[in-house]
mmCIF file of N, CA and C in Angstrom:
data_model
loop_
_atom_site.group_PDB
_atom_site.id
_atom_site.type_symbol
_atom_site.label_atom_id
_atom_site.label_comp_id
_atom_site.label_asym_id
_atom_site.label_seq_id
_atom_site.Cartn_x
_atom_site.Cartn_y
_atom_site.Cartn_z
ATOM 1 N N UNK A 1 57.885 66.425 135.677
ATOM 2 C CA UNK A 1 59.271 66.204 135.329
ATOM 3 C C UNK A 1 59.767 64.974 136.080
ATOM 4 N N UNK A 2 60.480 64.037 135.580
ATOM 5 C CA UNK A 2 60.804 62.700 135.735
ATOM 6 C C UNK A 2 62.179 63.020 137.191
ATOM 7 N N UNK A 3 61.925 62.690 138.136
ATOM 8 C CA UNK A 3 63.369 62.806 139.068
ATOM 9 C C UNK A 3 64.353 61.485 138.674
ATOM 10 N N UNK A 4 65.282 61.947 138.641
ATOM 11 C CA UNK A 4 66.488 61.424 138.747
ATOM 12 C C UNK A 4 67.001 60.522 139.904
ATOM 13 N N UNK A 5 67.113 59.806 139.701
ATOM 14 C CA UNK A 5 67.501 58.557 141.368
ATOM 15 C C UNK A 5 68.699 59.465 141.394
ATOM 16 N N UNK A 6 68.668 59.512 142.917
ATOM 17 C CA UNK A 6 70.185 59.662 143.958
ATOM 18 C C UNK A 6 70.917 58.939 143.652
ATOM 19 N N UNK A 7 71.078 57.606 143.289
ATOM 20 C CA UNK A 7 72.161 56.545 142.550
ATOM 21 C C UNK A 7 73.026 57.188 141.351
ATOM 22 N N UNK A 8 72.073 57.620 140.553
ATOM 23 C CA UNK A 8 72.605 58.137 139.362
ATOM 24 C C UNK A 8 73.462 59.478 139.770
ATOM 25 N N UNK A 9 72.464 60.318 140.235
ATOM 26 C CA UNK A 9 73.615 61.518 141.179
ATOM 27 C C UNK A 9 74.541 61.408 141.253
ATOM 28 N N UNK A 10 74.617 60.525 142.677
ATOM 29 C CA UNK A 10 76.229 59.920 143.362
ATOM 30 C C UNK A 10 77.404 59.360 142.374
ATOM 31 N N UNK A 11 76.401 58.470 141.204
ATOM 32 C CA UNK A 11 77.973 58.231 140.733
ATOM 33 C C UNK A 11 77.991 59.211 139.924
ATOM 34 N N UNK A 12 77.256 59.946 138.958
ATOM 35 C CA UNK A 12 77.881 60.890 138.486
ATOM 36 C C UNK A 12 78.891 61.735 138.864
ATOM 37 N N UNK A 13 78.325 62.303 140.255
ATOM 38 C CA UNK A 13 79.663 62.791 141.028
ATOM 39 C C UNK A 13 80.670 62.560 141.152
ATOM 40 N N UNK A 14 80.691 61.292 141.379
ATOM 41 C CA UNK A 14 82.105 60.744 141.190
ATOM 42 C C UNK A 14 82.955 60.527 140.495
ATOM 43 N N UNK A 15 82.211 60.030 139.183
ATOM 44 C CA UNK A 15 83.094 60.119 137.825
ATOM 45 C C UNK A 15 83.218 61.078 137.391
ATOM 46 N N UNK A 16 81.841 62.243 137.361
ATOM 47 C CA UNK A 16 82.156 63.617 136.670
ATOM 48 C C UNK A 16 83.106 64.241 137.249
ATOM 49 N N UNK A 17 82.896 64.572 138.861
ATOM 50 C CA UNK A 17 84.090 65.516 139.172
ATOM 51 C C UNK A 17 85.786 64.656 138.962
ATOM 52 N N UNK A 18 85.723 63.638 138.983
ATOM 53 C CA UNK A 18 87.321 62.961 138.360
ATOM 54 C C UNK A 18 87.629 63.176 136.844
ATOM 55 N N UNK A 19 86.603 63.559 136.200
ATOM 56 C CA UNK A 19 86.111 63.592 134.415
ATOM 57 C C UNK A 19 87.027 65.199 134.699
ATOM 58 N N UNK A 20 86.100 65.912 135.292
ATOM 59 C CA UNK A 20 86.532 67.538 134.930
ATOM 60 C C UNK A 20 87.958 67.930 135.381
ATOM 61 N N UNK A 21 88.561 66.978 137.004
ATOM 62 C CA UNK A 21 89.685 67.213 136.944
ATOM 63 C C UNK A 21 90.601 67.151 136.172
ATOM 64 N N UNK A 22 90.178 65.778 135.597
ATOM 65 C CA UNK A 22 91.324 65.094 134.529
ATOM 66 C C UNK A 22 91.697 66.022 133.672
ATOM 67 N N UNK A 23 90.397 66.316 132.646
ATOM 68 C CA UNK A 23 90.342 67.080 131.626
ATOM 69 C C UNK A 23 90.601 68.271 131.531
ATOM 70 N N UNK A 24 90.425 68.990 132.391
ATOM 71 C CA UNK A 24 90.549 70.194 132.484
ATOM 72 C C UNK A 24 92.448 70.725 133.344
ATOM 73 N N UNK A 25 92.306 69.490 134.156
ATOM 74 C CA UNK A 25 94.047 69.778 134.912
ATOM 75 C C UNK A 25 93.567 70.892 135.977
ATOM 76 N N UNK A 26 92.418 71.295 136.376
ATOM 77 C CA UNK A 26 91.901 71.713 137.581
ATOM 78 C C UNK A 26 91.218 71.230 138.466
ATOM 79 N N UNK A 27 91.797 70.667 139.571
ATOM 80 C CA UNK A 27 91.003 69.450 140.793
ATOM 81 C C UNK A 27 90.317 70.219 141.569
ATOM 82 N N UNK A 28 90.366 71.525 141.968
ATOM 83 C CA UNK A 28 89.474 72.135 143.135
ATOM 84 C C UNK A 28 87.778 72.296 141.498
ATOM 85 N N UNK A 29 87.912 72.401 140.522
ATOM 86 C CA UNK A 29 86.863 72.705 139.636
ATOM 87 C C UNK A 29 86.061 70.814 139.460
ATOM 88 N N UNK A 30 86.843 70.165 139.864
ATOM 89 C CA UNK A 30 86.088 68.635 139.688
ATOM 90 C C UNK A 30 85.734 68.584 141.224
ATOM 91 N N UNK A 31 86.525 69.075 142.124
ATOM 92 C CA UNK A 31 85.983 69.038 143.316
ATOM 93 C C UNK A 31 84.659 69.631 143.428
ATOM 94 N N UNK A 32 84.210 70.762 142.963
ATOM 95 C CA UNK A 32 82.892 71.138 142.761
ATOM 96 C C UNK A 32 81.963 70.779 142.362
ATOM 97 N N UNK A 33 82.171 70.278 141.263
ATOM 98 C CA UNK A 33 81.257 68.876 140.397
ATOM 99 C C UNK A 33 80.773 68.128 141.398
ATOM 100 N N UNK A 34 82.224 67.310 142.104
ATOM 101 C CA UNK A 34 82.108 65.934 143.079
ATOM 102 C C UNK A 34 80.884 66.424 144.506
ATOM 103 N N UNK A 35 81.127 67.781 145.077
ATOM 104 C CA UNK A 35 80.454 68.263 146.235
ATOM 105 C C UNK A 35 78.629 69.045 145.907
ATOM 106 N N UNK A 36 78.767 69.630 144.208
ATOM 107 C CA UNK A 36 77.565 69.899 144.192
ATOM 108 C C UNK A 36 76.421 68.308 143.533
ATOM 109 N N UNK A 37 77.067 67.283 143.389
ATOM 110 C CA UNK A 37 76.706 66.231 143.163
ATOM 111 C C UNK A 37 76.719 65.873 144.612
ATOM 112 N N UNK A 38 77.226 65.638 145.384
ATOM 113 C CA UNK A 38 77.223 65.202 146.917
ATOM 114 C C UNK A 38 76.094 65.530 147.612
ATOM 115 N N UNK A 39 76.246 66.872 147.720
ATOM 116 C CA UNK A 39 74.758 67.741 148.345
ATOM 117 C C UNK A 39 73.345 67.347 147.573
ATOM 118 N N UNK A 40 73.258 67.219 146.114
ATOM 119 C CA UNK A 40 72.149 66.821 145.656
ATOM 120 C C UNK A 40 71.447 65.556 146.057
ATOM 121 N N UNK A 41 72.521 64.462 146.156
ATOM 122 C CA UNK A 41 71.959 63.508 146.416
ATOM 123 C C UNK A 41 72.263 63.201 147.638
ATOM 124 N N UNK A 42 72.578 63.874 148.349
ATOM 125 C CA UNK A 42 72.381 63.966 150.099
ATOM 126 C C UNK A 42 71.298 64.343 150.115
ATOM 127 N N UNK A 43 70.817 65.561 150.030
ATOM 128 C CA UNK A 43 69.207 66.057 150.049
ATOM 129 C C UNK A 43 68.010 65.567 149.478
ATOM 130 N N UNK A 44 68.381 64.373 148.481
ATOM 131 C CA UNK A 44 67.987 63.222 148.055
ATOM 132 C C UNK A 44 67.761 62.086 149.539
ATOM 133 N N UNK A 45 68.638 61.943 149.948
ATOM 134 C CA UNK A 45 68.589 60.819 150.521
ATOM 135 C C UNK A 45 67.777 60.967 151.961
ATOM 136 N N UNK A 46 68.600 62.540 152.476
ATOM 137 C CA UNK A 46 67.456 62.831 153.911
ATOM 138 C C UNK A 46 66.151 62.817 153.207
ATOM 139 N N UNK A 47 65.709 63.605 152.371
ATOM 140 C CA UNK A 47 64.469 63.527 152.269
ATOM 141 C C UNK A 47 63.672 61.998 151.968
ATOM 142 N N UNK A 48 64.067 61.519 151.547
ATOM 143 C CA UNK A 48 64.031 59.888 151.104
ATOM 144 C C UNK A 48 63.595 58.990 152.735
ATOM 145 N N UNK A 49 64.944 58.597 153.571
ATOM 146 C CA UNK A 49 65.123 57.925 154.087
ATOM 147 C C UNK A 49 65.573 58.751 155.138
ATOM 148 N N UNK A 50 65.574 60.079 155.550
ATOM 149 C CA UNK A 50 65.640 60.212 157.094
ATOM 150 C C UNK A 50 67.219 60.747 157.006
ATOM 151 N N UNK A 51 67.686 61.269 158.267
ATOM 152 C CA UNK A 51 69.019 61.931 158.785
ATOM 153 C C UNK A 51 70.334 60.595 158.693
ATOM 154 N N UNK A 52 69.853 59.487 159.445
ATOM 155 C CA UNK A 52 70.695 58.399 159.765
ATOM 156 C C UNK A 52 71.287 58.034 158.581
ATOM 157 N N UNK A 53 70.138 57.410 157.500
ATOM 158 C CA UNK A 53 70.799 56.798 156.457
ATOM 159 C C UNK A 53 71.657 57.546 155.348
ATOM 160 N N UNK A 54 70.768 58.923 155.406
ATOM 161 C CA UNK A 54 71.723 59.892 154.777
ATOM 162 C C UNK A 54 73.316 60.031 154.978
ATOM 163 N N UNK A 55 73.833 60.054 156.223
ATOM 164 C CA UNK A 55 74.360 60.379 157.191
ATOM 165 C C UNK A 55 75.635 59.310 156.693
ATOM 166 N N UNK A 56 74.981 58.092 156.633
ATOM 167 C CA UNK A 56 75.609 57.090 156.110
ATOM 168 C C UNK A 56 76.358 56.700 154.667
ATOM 169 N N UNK A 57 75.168 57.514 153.954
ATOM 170 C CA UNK A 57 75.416 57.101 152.397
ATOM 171 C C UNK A 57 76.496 58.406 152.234
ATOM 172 N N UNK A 58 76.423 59.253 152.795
ATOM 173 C CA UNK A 58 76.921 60.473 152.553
ATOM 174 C C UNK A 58 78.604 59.926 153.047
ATOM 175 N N UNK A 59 79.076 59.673 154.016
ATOM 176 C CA UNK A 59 80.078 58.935 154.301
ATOM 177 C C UNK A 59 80.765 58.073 152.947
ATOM 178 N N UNK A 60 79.394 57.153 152.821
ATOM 179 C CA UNK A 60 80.257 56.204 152.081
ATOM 180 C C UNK A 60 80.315 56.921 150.605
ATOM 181 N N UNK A 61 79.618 58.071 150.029
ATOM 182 C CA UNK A 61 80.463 58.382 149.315
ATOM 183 C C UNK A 61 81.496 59.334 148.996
ATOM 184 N N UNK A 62 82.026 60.017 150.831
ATOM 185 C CA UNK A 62 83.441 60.054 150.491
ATOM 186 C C UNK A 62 84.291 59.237 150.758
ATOM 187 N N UNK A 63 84.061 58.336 151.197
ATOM 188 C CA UNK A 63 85.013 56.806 151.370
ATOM 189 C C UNK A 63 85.209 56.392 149.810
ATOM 190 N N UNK A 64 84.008 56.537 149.232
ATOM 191 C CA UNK A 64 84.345 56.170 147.617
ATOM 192 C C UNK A 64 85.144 57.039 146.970
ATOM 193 N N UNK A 65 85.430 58.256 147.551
ATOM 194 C CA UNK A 65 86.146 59.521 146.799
ATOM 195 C C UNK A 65 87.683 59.173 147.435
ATOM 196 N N UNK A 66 87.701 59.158 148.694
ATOM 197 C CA UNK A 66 89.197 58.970 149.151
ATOM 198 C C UNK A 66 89.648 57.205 148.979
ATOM 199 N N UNK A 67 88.839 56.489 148.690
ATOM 200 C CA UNK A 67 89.158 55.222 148.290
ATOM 201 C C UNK A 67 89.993 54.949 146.980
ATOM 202 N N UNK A 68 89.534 55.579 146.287
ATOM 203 C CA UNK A 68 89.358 55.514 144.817
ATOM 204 C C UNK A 68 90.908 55.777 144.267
ATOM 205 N N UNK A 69 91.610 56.898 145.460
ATOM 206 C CA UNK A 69 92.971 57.379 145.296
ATOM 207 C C UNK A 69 93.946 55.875 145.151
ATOM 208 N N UNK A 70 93.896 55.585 146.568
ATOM 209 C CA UNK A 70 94.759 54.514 146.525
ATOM 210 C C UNK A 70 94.902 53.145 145.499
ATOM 211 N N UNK A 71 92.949 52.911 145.571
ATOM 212 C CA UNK A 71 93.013 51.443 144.594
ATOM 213 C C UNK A 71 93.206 51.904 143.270
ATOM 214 N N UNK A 72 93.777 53.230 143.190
ATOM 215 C CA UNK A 72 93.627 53.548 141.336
ATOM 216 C C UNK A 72 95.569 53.413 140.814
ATOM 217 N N UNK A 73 96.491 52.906 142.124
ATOM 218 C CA UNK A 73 97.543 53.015 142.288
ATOM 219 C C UNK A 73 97.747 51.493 141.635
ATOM 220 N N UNK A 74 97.078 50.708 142.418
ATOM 221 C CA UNK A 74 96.624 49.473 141.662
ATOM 222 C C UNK A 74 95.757 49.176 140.779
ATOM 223 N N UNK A 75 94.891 49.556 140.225
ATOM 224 C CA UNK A 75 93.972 49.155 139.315
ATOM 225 C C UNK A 75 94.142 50.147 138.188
ATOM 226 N N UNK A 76 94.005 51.177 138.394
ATOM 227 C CA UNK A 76 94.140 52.316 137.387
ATOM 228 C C UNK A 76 92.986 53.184 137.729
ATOM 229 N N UNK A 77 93.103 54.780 137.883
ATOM 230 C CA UNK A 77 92.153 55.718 137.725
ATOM 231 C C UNK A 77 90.769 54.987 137.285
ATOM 232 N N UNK A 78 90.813 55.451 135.710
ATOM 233 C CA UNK A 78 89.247 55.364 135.583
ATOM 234 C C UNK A 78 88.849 53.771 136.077
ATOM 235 N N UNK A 79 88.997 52.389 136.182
ATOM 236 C CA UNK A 79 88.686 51.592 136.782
ATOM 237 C C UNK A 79 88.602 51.585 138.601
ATOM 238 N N UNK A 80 89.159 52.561 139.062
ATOM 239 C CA UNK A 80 88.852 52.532 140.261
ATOM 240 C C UNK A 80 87.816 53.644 140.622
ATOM 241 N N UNK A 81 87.678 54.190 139.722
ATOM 242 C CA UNK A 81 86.392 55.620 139.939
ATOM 243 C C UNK A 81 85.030 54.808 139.819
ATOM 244 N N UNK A 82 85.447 54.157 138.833
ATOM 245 C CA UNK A 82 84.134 53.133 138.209
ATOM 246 C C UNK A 82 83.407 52.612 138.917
ATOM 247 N N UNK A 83 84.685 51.836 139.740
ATOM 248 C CA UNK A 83 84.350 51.023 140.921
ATOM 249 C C UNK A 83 83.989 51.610 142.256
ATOM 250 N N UNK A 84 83.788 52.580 142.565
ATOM 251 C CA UNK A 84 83.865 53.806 143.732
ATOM 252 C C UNK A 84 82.220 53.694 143.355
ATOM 253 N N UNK A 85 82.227 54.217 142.441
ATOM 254 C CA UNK A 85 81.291 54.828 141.343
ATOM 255 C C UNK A 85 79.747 53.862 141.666
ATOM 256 N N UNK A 86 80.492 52.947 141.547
ATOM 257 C CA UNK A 86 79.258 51.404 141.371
ATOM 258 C C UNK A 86 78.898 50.928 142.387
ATOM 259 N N UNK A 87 79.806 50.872 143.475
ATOM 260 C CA UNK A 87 79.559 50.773 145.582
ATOM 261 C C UNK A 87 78.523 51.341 145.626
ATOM 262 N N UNK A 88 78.692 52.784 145.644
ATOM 263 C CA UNK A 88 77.809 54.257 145.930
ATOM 264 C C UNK A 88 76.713 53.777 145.577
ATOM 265 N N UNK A 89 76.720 53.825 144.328
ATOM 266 C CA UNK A 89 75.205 53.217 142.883
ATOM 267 C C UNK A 89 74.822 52.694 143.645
ATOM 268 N N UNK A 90 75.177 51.643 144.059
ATOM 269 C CA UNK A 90 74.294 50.480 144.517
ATOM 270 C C UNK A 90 73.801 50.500 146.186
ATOM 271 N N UNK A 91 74.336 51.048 146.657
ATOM 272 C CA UNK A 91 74.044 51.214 147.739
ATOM 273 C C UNK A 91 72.804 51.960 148.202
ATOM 274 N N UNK A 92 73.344 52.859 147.253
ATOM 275 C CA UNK A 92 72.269 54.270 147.238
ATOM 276 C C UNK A 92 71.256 53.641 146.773
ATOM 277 N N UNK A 93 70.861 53.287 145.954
ATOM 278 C CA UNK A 93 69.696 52.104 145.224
ATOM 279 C C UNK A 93 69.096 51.306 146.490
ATOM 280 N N UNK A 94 69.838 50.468 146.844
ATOM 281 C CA UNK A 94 69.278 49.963 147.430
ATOM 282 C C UNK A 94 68.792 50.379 149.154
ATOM 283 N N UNK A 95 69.097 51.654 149.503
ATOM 284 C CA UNK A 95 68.624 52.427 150.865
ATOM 285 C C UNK A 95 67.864 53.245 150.134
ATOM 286 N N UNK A 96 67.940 54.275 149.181
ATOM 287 C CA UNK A 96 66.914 54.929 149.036
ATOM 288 C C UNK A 96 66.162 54.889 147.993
ATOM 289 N N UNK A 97 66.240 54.384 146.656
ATOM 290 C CA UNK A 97 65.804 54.585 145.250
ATOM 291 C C UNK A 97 64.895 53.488 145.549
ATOM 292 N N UNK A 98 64.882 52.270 145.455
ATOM 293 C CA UNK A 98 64.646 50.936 145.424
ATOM 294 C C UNK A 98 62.693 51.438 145.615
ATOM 295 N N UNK A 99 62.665 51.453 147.295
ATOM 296 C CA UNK A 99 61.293 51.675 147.261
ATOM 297 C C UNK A 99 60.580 52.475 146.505
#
């Protein structure tokens, strides 16, 4: 069975659990989305690359989750999830997927 990059994970998380809040008008139920996407590709990433970098990516993607609030005041929601969304991606890519 083909694994899934942690990149793809993370942003899913991010957009999905903002997807299910939206849609649904229940935020603790997108919050679940956002955290069982979190943990996946956390356990992705220790296993990958070790405690530290995990440690790190895991940070930055709730920095992308509590980020996302403010610049969406300016930019708009789904363009700032996107963009949350695409940090993470890439980051994550490039610490753990890449090799």
């Amino acid at each position: 069975m083909a694994r899934v990059p942690s990149s793809v994970v993370a942003a899913a998380g991010l957009v999905g659990g903002y997807a299910v809040a939206r849609w649904t008008g229940k935020r603790p139920l997108g919050g679940v989305v956002l955290g069982a996407a979190g943990l996946a590709a956390g356990r992705e990433w220790h296993r990958q690359c070790g405690a530290p970098a995990a440690a790190g990516l895991g940070a930055l993607y709730l920095a992308g989750f509590a980020g996302a609030h403010p610049l969406a005041k300016k930019v708009g929601a789904w363009p700032a999830v996107f963009g949350a969304a695409g940090v993470v991606a890439a980051a994550s890519w490039a610490v753990a997927d890449r090799g």
